[in-house]
Tab-separated table of C-alpha atoms and ligand atoms in Angstrom:
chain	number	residue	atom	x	y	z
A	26	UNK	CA	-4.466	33.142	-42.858
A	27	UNK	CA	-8.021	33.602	-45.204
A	28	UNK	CA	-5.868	32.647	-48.175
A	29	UNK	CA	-4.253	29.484	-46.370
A	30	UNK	CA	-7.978	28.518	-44.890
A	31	UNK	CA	-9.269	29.011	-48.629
A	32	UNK	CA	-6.686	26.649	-49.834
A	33	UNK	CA	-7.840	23.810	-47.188
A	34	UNK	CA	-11.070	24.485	-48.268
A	35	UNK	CA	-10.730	24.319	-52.217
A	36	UNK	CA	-8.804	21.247	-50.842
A	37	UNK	CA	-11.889	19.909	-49.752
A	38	UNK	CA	-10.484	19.384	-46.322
A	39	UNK	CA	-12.765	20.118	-43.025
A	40	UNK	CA	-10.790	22.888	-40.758
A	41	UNK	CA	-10.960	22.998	-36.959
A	42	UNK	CA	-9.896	25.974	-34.885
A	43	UNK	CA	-8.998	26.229	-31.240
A	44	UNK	CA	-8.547	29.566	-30.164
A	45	UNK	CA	-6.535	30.473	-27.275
A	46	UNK	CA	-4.217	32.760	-25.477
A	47	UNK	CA	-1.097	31.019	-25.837
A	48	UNK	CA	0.873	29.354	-22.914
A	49	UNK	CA	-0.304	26.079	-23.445
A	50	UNK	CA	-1.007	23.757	-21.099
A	51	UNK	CA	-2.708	20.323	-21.117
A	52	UNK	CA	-6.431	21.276	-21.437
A	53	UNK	CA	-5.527	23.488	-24.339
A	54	UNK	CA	-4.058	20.526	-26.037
A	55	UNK	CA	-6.761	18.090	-25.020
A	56	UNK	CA	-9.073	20.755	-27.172
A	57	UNK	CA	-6.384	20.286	-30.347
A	58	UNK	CA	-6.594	16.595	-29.948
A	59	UNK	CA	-10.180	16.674	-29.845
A	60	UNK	CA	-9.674	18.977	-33.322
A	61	UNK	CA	-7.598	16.638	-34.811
A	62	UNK	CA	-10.218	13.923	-34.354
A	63	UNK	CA	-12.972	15.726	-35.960
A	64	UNK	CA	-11.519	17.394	-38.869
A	65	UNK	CA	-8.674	17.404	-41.740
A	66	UNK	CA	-7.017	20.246	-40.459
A	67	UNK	CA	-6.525	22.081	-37.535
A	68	UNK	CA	-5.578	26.017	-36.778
A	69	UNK	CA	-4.978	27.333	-33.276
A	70	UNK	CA	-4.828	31.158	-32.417
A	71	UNK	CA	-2.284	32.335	-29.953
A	72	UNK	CA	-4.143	35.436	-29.157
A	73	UNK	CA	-3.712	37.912	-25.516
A	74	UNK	CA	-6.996	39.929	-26.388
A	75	UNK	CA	-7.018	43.531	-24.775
A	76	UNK	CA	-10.857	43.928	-25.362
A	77	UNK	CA	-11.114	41.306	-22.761
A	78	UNK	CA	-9.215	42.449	-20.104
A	79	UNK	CA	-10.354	45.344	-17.416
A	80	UNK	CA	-8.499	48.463	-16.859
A	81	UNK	CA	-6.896	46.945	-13.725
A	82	UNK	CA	-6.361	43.509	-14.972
A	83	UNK	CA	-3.514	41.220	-15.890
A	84	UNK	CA	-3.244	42.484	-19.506
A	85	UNK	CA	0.629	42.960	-19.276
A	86	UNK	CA	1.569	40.145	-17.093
A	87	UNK	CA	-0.190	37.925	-18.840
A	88	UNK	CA	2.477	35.115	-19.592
A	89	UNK	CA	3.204	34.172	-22.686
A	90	UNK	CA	5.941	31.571	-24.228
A	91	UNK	CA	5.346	31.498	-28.066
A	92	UNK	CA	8.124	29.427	-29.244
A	93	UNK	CA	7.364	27.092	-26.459
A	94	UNK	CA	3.868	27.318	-27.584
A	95	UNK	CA	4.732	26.317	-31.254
A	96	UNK	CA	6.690	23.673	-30.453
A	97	UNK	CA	3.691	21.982	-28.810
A	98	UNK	CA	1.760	22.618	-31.702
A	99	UNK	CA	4.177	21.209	-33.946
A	100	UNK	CA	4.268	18.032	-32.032
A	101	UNK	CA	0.734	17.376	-32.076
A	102	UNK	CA	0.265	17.836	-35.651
A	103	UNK	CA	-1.290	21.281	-35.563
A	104	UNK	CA	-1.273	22.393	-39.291
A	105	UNK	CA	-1.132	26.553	-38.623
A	106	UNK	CA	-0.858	28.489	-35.561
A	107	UNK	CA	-2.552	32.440	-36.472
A	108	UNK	CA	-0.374	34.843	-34.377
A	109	UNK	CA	-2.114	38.530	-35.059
A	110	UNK	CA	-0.577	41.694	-33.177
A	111	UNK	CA	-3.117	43.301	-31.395
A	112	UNK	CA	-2.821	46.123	-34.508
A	113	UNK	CA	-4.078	43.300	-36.983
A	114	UNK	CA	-7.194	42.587	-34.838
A	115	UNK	CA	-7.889	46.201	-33.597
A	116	UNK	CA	-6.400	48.453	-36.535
A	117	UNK	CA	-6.533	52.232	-36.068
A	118	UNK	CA	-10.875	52.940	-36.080
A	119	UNK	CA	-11.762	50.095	-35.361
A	120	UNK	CA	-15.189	50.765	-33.148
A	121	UNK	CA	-17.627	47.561	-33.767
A	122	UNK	CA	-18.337	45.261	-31.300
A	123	UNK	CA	-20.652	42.138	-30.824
A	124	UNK	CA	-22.603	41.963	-27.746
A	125	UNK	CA	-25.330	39.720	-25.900
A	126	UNK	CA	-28.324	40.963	-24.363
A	127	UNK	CA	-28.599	38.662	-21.271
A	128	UNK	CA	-26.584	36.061	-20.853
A	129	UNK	CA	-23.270	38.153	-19.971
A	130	UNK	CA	-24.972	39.717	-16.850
A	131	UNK	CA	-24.695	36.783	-15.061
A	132	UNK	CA	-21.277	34.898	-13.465
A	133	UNK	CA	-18.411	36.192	-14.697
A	134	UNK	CA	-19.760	38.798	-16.223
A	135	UNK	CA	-20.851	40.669	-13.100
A	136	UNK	CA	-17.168	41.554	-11.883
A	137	UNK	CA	-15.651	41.761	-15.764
A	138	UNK	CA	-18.419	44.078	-17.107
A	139	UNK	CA	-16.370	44.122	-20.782
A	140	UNK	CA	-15.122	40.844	-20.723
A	141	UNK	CA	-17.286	39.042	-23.157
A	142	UNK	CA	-18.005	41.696	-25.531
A	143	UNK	CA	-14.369	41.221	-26.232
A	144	UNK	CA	-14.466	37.597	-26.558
A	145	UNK	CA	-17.409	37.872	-28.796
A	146	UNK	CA	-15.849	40.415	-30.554
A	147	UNK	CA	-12.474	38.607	-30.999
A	148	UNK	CA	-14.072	35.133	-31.647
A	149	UNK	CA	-15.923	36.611	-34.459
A	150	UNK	CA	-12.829	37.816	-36.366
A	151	UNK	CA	-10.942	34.665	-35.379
A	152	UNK	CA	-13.481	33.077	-37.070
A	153	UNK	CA	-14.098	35.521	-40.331
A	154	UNK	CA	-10.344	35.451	-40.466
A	155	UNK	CA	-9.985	31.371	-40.181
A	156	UNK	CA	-13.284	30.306	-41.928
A	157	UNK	CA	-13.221	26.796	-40.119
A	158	UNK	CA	-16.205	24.236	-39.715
A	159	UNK	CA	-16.010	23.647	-36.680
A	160	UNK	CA	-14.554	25.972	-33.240
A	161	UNK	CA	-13.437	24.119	-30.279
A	162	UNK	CA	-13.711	25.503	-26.620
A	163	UNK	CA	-13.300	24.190	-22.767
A	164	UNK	CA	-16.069	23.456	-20.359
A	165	UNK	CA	-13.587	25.195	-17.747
A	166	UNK	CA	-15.303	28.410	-19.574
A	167	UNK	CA	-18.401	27.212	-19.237
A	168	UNK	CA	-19.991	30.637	-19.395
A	169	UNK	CA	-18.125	31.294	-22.193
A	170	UNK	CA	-18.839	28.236	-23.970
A	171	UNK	CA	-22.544	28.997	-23.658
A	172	UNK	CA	-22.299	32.590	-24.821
A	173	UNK	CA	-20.447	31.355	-28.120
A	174	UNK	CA	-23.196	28.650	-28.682
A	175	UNK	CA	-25.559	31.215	-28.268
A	176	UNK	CA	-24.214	33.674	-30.796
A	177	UNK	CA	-23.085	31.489	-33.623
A	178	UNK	CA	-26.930	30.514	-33.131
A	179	UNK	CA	-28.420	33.840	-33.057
A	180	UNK	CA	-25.764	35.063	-36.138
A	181	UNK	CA	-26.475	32.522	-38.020
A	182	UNK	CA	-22.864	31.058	-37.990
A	183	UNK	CA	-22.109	28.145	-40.090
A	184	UNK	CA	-19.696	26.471	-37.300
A	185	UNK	CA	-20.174	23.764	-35.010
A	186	UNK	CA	-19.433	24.096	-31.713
A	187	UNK	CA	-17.273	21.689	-29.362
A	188	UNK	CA	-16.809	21.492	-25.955
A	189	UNK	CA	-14.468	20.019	-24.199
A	190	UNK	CA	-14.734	18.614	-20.601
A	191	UNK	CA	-12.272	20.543	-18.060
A	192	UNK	CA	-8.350	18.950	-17.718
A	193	UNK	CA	-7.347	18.902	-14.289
A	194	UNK	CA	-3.864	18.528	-12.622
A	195	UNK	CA	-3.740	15.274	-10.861
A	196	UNK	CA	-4.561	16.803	-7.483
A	197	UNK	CA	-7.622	18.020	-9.159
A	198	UNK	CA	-6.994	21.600	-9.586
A	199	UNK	CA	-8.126	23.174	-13.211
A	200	UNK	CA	-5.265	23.939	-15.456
A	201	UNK	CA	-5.109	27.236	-16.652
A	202	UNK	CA	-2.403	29.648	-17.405
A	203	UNK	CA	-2.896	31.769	-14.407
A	204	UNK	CA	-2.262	29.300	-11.875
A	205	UNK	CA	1.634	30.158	-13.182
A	206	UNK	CA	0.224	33.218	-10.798
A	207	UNK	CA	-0.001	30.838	-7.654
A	208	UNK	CA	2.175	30.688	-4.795
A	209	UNK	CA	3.786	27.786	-3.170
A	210	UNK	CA	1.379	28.820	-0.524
A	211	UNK	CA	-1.393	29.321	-2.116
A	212	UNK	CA	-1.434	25.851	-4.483
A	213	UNK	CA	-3.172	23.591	-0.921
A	214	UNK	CA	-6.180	26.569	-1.027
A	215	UNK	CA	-6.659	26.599	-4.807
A	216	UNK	CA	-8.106	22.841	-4.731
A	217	UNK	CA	-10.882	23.656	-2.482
A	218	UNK	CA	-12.280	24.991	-5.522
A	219	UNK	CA	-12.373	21.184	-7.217
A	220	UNK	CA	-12.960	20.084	-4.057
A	221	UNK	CA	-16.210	22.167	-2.852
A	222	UNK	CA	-17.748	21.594	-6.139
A	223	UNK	CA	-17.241	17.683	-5.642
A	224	UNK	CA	-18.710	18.331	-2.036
A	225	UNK	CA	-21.235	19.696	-3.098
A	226	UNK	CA	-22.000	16.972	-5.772
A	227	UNK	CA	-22.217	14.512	-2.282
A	228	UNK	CA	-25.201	16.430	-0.812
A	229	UNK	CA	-26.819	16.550	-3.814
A	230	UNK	CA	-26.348	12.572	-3.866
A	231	UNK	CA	-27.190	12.719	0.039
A	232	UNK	CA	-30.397	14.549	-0.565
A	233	UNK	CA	-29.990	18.140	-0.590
A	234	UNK	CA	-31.310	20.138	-3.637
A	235	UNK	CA	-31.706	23.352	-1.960
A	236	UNK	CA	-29.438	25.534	-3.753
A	237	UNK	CA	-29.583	28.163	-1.031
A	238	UNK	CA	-28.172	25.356	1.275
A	239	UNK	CA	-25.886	23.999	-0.863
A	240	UNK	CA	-24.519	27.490	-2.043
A	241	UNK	CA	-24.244	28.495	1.600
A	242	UNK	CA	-22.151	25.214	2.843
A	243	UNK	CA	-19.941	25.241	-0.599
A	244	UNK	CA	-19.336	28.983	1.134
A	245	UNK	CA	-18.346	27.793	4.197
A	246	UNK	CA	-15.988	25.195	2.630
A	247	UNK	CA	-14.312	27.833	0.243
A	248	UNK	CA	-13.772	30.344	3.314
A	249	UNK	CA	-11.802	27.556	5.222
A	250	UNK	CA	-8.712	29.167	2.828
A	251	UNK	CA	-6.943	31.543	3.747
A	252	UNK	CA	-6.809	34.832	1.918
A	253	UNK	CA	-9.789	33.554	-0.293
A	254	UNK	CA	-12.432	36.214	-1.464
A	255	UNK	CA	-15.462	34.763	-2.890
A	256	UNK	CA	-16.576	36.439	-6.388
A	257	UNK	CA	-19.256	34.577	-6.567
A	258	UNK	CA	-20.861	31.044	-6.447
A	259	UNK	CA	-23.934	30.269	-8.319
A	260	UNK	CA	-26.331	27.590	-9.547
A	261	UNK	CA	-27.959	27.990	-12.471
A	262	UNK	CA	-29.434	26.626	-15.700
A	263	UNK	CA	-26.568	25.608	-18.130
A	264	UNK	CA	-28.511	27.066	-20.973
A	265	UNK	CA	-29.972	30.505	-20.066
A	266	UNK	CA	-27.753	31.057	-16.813
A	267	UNK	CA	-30.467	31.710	-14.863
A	268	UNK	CA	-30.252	30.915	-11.461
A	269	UNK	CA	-32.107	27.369	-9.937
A	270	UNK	CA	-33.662	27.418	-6.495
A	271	UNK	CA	-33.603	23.273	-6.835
A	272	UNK	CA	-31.357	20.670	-8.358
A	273	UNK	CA	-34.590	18.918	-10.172
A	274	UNK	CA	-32.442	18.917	-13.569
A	275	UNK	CA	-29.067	19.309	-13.978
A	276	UNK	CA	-27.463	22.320	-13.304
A	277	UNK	CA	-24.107	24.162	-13.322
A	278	UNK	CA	-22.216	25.341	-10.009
A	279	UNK	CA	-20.096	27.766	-10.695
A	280	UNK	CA	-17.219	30.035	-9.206
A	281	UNK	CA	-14.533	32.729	-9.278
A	282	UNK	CA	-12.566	32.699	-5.995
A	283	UNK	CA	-9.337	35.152	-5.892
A	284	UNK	CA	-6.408	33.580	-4.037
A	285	UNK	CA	-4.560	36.163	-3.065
A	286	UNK	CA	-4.053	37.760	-6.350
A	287	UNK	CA	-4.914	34.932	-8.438
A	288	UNK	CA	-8.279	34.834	-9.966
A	289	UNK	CA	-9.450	31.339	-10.188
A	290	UNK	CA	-12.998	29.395	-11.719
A	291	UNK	CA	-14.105	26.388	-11.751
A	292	UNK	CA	-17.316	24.680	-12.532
A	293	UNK	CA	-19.140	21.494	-12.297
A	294	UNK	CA	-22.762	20.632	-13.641
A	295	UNK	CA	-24.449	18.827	-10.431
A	296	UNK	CA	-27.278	16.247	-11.358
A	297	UNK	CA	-29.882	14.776	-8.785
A	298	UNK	CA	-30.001	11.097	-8.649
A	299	UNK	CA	-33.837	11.416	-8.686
A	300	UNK	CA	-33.706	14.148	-11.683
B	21	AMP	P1	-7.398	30.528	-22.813
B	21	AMP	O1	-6.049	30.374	-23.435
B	21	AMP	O2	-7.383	30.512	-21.331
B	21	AMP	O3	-8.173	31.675	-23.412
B	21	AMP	O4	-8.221	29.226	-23.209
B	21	AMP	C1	-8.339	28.813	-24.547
B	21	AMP	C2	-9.311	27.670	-24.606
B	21	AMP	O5	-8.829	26.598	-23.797
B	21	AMP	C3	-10.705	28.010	-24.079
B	21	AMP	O6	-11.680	27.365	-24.893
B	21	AMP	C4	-10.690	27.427	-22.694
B	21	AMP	O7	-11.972	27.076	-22.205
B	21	AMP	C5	-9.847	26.184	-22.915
B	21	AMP	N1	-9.277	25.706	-21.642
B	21	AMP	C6	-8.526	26.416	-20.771
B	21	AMP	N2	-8.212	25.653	-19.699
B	21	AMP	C7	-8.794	24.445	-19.901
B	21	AMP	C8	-8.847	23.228	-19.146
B	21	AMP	N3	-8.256	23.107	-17.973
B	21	AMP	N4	-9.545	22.201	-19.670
B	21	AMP	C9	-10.177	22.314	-20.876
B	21	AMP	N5	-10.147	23.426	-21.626
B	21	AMP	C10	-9.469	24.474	-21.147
């Protein structure tokens, strides 16, 4: 992969990588189009990282469909998908990690205490192994998104950063592999996710910046599923991830609901018409 990215390069062609952990769906591929627009070349990653996952986590059931995956690639024009073992990426000794000193203990990172050390960690070989110019993520990860910002910032990284806004099925629900996880019965209670985050949008529009309100009645609306558990809900600043008491700039709602035993997030940044 460094030889075929050092080729590009004496090439004088731009390289764009989109990482990801394989079974590809639309919002992955929206990201490679979005590659393919800014750059000569583009490299995706078909990548399940362990560091990422939690002891009792879907690791092993992840799903994965790598011919499948390739083919997609192919058709889009993808010039070279990286496909490491996890022995390429985590060879025997292996013991250094990259870690943030404030933005992971918010969000996500409350209930997957590990979880972005091994992003970190596995975006910064991806992109020592792939040497692109620019790195392409999804807004659906909007923690995520921020934390890599943040570090190819503070490490002095020479690669831009992309985001992408969130693709959503029709019915509005976030793509993501996992919703392969949902049940027949479950799909109806997945879009209150899209949906309370729109709601929520309204009262803002309506006149209610209280985020204690709004949290509290986005609540109510996510607990009208059944078998929903809350992880969390927050508002916060986009940047820092601190949370907002007011919506007097915008801000980003976010959420992790598990539906039944389907882990789901969404997110939406909420403005105030008066902001
Ligand atoms: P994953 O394979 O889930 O690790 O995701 C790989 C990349 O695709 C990440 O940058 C995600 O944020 C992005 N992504 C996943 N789902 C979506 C979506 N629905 N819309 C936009 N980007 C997405």
């Amino acid at each position: 992969m460094k030889q075929w990215s050092r080729d590009r390069r004496e090439e004088q062609k731009t390289i764009a990588f989109v990482p990801t952990m394989g079974f590809l769906h639309k919002g992955h591929l929206t990201l490679m189009e979005t590659a393919l627009k800014q750059a000569d070349v583009v490299v995706a990653s078909i990548f399940v990282n362990p560091t990422q996952f939690g002891p009792n986590e879907d690791l092993d059931t992840y799903p994965r469909a790598l011919e499948r995956d390739l083919q997609l690639c192919r058709d889009l024009g993808v010039a070279a998908v990286f496909t490491p073992g996890a022995d390429d990426i985590y060879p025997e000794g292996f013991q250094t990690y990259i870690t943030l000193e404030r933005l992971p203990f918010h969000l996500c990172g409350l209930s997957r205490p590990s979880f972005f050390r091994g992003v970190c960690t596995v975006v910064t070989k991806l992109f020592n192994i792939v040497n692109p110019h620019m790195a392409v993520f999804g807004e659906k990860d909007f923690q995520q998104l921020t934390i890599i910002r943040r570090m190819v910032r503070d490490l002095c990284m020479d690669i831009e950063i992309l985001g992408v806004p969130t693709v959503r099925e029709p019915d509005g629900l976030a793509m993501s592999s996992r919703n392969k996880y949902l049940a027949d019965k479950e799909r109806p209670h997945a879009l209150l996710l899209n949906r309370s985050l729109a709601a929520a949008q309204m009262m803002v529009n309506d006149g209610t910046t209280d985020s204690t309100i709004l949290l509290a009645r986005t609540r109510e609306m996510l607990e009208t599923g059944s078998d929903v558990h809350i992880d969390y809900i927050n508002i916060c600043d986009p940047d820092t991830l601190d949370d907002v008491e007011r919506i007097d700039a915008p801000a980003l709602m976010a959420m992790a609901v598990i539906l039944g035993k389907t882990r789901l997030i969404d997110n939406r940044i909420l403005t105030s018409p008066k902001a």
